[in-house]
Coordinates of C-alpha atoms in Angstrom, one line a residue:
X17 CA 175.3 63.4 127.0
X18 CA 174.0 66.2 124.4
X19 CA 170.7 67.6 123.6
X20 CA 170.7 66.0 120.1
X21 CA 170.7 62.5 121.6
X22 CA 168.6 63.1 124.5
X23 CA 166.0 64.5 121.9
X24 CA 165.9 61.6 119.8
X25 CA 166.1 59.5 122.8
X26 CA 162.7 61.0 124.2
X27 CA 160.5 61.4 120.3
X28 CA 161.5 57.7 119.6
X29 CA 160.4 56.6 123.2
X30 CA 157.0 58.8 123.0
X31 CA 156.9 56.7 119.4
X32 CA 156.6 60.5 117.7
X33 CA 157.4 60.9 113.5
X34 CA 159.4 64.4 113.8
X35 CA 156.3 65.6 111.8
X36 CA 154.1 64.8 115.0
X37 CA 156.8 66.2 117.8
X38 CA 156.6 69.5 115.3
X39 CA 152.8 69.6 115.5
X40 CA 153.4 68.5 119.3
X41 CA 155.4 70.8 120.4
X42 CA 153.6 74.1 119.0
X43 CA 150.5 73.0 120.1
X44 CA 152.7 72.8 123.5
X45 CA 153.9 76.3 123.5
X46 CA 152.8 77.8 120.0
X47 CA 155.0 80.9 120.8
X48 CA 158.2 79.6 121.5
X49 CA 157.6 76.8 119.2
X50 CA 156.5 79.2 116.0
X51 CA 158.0 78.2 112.5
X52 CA 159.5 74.9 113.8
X53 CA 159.8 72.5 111.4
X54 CA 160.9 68.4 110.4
X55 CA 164.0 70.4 109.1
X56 CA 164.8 72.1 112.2
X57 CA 164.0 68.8 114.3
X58 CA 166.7 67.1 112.1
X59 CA 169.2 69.6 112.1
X60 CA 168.6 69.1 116.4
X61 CA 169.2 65.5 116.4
X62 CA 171.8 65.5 113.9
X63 CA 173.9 68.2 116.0
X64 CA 173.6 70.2 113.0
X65 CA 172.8 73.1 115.3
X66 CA 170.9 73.4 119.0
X67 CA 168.3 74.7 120.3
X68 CA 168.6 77.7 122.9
X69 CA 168.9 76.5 126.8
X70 CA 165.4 78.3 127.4
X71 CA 163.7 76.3 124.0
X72 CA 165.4 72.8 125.2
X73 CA 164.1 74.1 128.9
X74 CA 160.3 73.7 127.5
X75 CA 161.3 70.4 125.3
X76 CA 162.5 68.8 128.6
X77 CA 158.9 69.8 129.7
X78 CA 156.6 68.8 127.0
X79 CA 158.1 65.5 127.4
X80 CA 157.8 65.7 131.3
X81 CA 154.1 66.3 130.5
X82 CA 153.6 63.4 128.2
X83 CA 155.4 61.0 131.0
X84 CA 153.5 62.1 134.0
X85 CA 155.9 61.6 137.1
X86 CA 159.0 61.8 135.2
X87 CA 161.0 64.7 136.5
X88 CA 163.8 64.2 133.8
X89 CA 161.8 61.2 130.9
X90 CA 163.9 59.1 129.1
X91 CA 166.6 59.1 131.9
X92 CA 164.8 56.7 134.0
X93 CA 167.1 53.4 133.5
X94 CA 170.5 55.4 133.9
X95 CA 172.2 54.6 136.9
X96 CA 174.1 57.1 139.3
X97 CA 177.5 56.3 137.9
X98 CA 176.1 57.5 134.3
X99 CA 174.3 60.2 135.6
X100 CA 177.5 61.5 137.4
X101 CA 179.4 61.1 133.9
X102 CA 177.1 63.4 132.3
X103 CA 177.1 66.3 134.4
X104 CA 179.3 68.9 133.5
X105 CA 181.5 69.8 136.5
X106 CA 182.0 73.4 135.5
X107 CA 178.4 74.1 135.5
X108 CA 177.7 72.6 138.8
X109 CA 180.5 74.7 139.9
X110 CA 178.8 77.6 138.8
X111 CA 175.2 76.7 139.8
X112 CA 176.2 75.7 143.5
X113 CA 179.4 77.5 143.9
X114 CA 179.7 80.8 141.5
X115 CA 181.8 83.7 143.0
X116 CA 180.6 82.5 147.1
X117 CA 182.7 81.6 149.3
X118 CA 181.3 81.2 152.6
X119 CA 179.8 77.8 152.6
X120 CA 182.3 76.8 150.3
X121 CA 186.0 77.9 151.0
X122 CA 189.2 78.4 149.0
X123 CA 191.3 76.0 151.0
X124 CA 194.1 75.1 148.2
X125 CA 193.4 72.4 146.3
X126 CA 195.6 72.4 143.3
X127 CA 197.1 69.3 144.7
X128 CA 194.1 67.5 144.4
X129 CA 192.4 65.7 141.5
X130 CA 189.2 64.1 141.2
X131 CA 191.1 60.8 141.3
X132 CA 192.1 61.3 145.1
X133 CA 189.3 63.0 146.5
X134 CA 186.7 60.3 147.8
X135 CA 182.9 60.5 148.6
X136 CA 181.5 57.7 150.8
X137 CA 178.3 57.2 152.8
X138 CA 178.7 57.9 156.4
X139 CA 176.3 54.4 156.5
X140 CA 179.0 52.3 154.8
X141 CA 181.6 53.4 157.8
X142 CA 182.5 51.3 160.6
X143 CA 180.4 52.6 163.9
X144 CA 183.9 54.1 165.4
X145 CA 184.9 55.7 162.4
X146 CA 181.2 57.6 161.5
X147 CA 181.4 58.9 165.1
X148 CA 184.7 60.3 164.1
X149 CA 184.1 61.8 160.9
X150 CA 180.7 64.0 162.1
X151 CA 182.5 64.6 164.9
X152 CA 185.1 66.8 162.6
X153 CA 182.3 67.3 160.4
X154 CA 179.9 69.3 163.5
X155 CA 183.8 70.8 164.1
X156 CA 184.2 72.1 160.6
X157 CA 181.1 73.8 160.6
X158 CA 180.8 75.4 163.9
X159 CA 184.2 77.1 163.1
X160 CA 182.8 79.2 160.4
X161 CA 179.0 79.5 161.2
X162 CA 178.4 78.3 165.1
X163 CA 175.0 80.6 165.0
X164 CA 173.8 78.3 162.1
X165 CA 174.7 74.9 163.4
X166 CA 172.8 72.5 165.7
X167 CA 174.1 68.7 164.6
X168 CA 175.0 68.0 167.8
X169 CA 171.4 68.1 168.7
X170 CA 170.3 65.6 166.1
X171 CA 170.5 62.0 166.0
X172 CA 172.8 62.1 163.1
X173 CA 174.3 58.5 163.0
X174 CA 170.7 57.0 163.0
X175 CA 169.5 59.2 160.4
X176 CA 172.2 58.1 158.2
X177 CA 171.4 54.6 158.5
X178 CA 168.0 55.1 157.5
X179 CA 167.4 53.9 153.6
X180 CA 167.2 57.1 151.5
X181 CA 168.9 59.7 153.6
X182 CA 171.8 60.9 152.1
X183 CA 174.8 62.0 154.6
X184 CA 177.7 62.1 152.1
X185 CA 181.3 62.6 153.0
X186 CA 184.2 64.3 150.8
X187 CA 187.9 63.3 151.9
X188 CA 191.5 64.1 150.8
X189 CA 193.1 61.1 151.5
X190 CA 192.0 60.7 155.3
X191 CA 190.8 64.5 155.7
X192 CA 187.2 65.5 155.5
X193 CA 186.9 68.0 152.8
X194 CA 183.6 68.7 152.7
X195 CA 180.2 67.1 153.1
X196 CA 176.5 67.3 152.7
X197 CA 173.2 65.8 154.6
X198 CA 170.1 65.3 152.9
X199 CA 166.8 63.6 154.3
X200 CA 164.0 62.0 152.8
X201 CA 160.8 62.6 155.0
X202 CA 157.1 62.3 154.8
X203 CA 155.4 65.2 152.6
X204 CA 153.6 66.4 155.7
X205 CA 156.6 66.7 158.3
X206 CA 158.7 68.7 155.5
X207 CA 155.8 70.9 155.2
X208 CA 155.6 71.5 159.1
X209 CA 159.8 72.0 158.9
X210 CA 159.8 74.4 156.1
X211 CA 156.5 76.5 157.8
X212 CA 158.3 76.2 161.3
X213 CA 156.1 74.3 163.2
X214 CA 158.5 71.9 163.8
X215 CA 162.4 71.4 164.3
X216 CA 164.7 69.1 162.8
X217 CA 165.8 67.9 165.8
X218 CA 162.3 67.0 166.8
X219 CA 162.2 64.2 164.3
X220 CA 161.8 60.5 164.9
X221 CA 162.4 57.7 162.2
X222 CA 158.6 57.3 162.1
X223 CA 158.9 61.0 160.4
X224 CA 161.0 59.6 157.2
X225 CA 159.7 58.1 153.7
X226 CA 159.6 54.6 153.1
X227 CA 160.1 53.8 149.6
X228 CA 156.5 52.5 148.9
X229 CA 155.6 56.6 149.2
X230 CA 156.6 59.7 147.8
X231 CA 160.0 61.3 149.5
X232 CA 160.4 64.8 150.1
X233 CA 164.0 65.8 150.1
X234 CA 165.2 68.2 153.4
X235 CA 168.6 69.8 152.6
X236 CA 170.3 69.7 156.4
X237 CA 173.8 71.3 156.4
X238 CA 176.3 71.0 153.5
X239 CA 179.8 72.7 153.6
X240 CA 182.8 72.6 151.7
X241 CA 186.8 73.3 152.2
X242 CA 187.2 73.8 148.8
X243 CA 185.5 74.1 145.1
X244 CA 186.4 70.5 144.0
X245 CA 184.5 68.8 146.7
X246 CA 181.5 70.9 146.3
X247 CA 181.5 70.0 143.1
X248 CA 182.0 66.3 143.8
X249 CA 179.2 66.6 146.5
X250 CA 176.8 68.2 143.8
X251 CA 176.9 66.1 141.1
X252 CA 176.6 63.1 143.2
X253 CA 173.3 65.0 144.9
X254 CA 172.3 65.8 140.7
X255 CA 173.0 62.1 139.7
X256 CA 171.1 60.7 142.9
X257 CA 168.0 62.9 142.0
X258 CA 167.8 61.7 138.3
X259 CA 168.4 57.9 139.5
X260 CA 165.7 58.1 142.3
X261 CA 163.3 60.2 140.0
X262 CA 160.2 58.1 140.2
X263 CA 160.4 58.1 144.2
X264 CA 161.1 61.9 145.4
X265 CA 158.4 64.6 145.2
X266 CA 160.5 67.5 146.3
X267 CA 163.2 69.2 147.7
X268 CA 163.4 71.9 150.2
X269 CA 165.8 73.7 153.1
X270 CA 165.5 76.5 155.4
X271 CA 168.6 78.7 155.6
X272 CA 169.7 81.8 157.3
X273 CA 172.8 82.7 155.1
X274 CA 172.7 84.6 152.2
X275 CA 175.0 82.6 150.0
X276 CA 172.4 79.5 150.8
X277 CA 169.6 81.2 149.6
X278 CA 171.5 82.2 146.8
X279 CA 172.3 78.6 146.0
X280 CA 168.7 77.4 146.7
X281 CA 167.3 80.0 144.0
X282 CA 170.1 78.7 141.5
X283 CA 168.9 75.2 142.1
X284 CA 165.3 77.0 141.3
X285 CA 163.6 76.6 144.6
X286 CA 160.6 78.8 145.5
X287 CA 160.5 80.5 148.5
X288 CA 158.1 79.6 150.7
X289 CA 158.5 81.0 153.9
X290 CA 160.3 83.4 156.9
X291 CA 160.9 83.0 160.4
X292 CA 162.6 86.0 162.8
X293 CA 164.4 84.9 166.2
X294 CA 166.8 86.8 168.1
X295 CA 167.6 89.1 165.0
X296 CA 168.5 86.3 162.8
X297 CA 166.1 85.7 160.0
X298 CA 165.6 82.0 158.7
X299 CA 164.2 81.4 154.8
X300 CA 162.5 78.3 153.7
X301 CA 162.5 77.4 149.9
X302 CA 160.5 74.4 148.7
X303 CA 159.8 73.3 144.5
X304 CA 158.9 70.1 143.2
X305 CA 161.4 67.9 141.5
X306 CA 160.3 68.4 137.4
X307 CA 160.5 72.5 137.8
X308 CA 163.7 71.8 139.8
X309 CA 165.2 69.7 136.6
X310 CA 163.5 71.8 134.5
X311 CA 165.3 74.8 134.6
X312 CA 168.4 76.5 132.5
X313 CA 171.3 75.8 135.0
X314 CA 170.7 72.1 135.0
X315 CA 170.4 71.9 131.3
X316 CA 173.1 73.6 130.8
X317 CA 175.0 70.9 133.0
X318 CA 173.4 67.9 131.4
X319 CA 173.1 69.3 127.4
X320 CA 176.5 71.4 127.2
X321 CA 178.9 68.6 128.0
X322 CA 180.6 68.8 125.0
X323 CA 181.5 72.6 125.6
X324 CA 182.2 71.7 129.2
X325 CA 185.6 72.3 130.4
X326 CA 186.8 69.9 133.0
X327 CA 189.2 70.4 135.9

């Protein structure tokens, strides 16, 4: 994907002339937009030359404004697959991963490829074999943070079964490599989660979105041996969020490491709140899911993929 065909994409679906996106756009934002004009707008959709990642920022919401609900218009009938093409792998590695290496490690990987590293719902595994796998995935991350982690507490297996929860698994063959758990709940139990009035482990399945409402995203645990199946991990989390657009609000987590609150702020999540216990202070960061698309690191993913360097 590129900007040039996204923006053509988007005027021709809002049925604009480049005349009436010109007028439309500085009426938008008449600062950023000042001294735009049809030949500018061409030159854009031509590939001529691009915008800067901050001006294609507010293009990608003017047209979120003129689709109301559309975290990421004129993507709406792509499926994950295509979304996961698009996505540039270096700047997912940078957004989630950057210089950090605490929830993701620097096991060696040169041996692996994107061919032979596998992601696979822990839903689509035979009961025996998703007992096994959270079993070495509770064991991977209580080796490195055991103050942080609390899965055995948590009804994990029938979470994952539940339609719209994501508990995705990275493997090397048959080693677990990395994985990351997501849940869709009810806007009101994330709120009481993120203000800490509640604990994860409290929750029932009456506490999770059914896809007739609004689902509001709660980022569990995620953890990664290596860079390459963070990276695999992310763009799949990326690609789901574009897919299932119309039918998530938001996305939070509450963390107590600094390298996830770093990664939260990349992925342009507000903070929202702070809880102290026994010395250890927790941070909860909350945004909706058009300012979470809407920022310069995931334009940069999905508009630079032709200056993207792959593995």
């Amino acid at each position: 994907m590129n900007f040039s065909d996204y923006l053509k994409t988007c005027r021709e679906q809002s049925r604009l002339t480049q005349e009436q996106l010109v007028e439309e756009l500085y009426l938008f934002d008449d600062r950023v937009f000042r001294g735009l004009d049809t030949t500018t707008v061409s030159k854009w959709e031509r590939m001529v030359t691009q915008p800067k990642v901050p001006k294609q920022v507010r293009i990608l919401q003017y047209f979120q404004g003129r689709q109301k609900g559309k975290a990421f218009p004129c993507l709406d009938n792509c499926s994950i697959e295509e979304n996961e093409s698009a996505l540039c792998k270096r700047g997912i590695e940078n957004l989630i991963i950057g210089k950090r290496k605490e929830l993701v490690l620097n096991f060696p990987s040169e041996m692996m490829t994107a061919d032979n590293l596998t992601l696979t719902h822990l839903r689509n595994k035979e009961q025996q074999r998703q007992k096994t796998l959270l079993e070495v995935a509770n064991d991977m991350r209580n080796s490195y943070h055991p103050a942080f982690t609390h899965m055995q507490d948590m009804p994990i297996r029938s979470w994952a079964l539940y339609p719209g929860n994501l508990f995705l698994i990275s493997q090397y063959k048959d080693v677990v490599t990395g994985f990351l758990f997501v849940l869709r709940l009810k806007k009101e139990i994330q709120k009481k989660i993120l203000h800490f009035e509640m604990q994860p482990n409290a929750l029932t399945l009456e506490d999770f979105a059914s896809f007739d409402e609004p689902g509001n995203h709660l980022i569990l645990n995620f953890f990664a041996l290596n860079p390459k199946s963070a990276v695999l991990l992310s763009i799949r989390y990326y690609a789901h969020l574009i897919a299932n657009q119309d039918n998530i609000e938001s996305i939070g987590a509450a963390v107590a490491k600094e390298e996830a609150k770093r990664i939260l702020e990349n992925m342009n999540l507000s903070l929202i709140d702070r809880y102290t216990k026994e010395d250890t202070e927790v941070t909860s960061y909350r945004e909706i899911l058009p300012n979470v698309i809407a920022s310069e690191n995931v334009v940069r993913m999905l508009f630079r993929k032709e200056a993207c360097p792959e593995e």
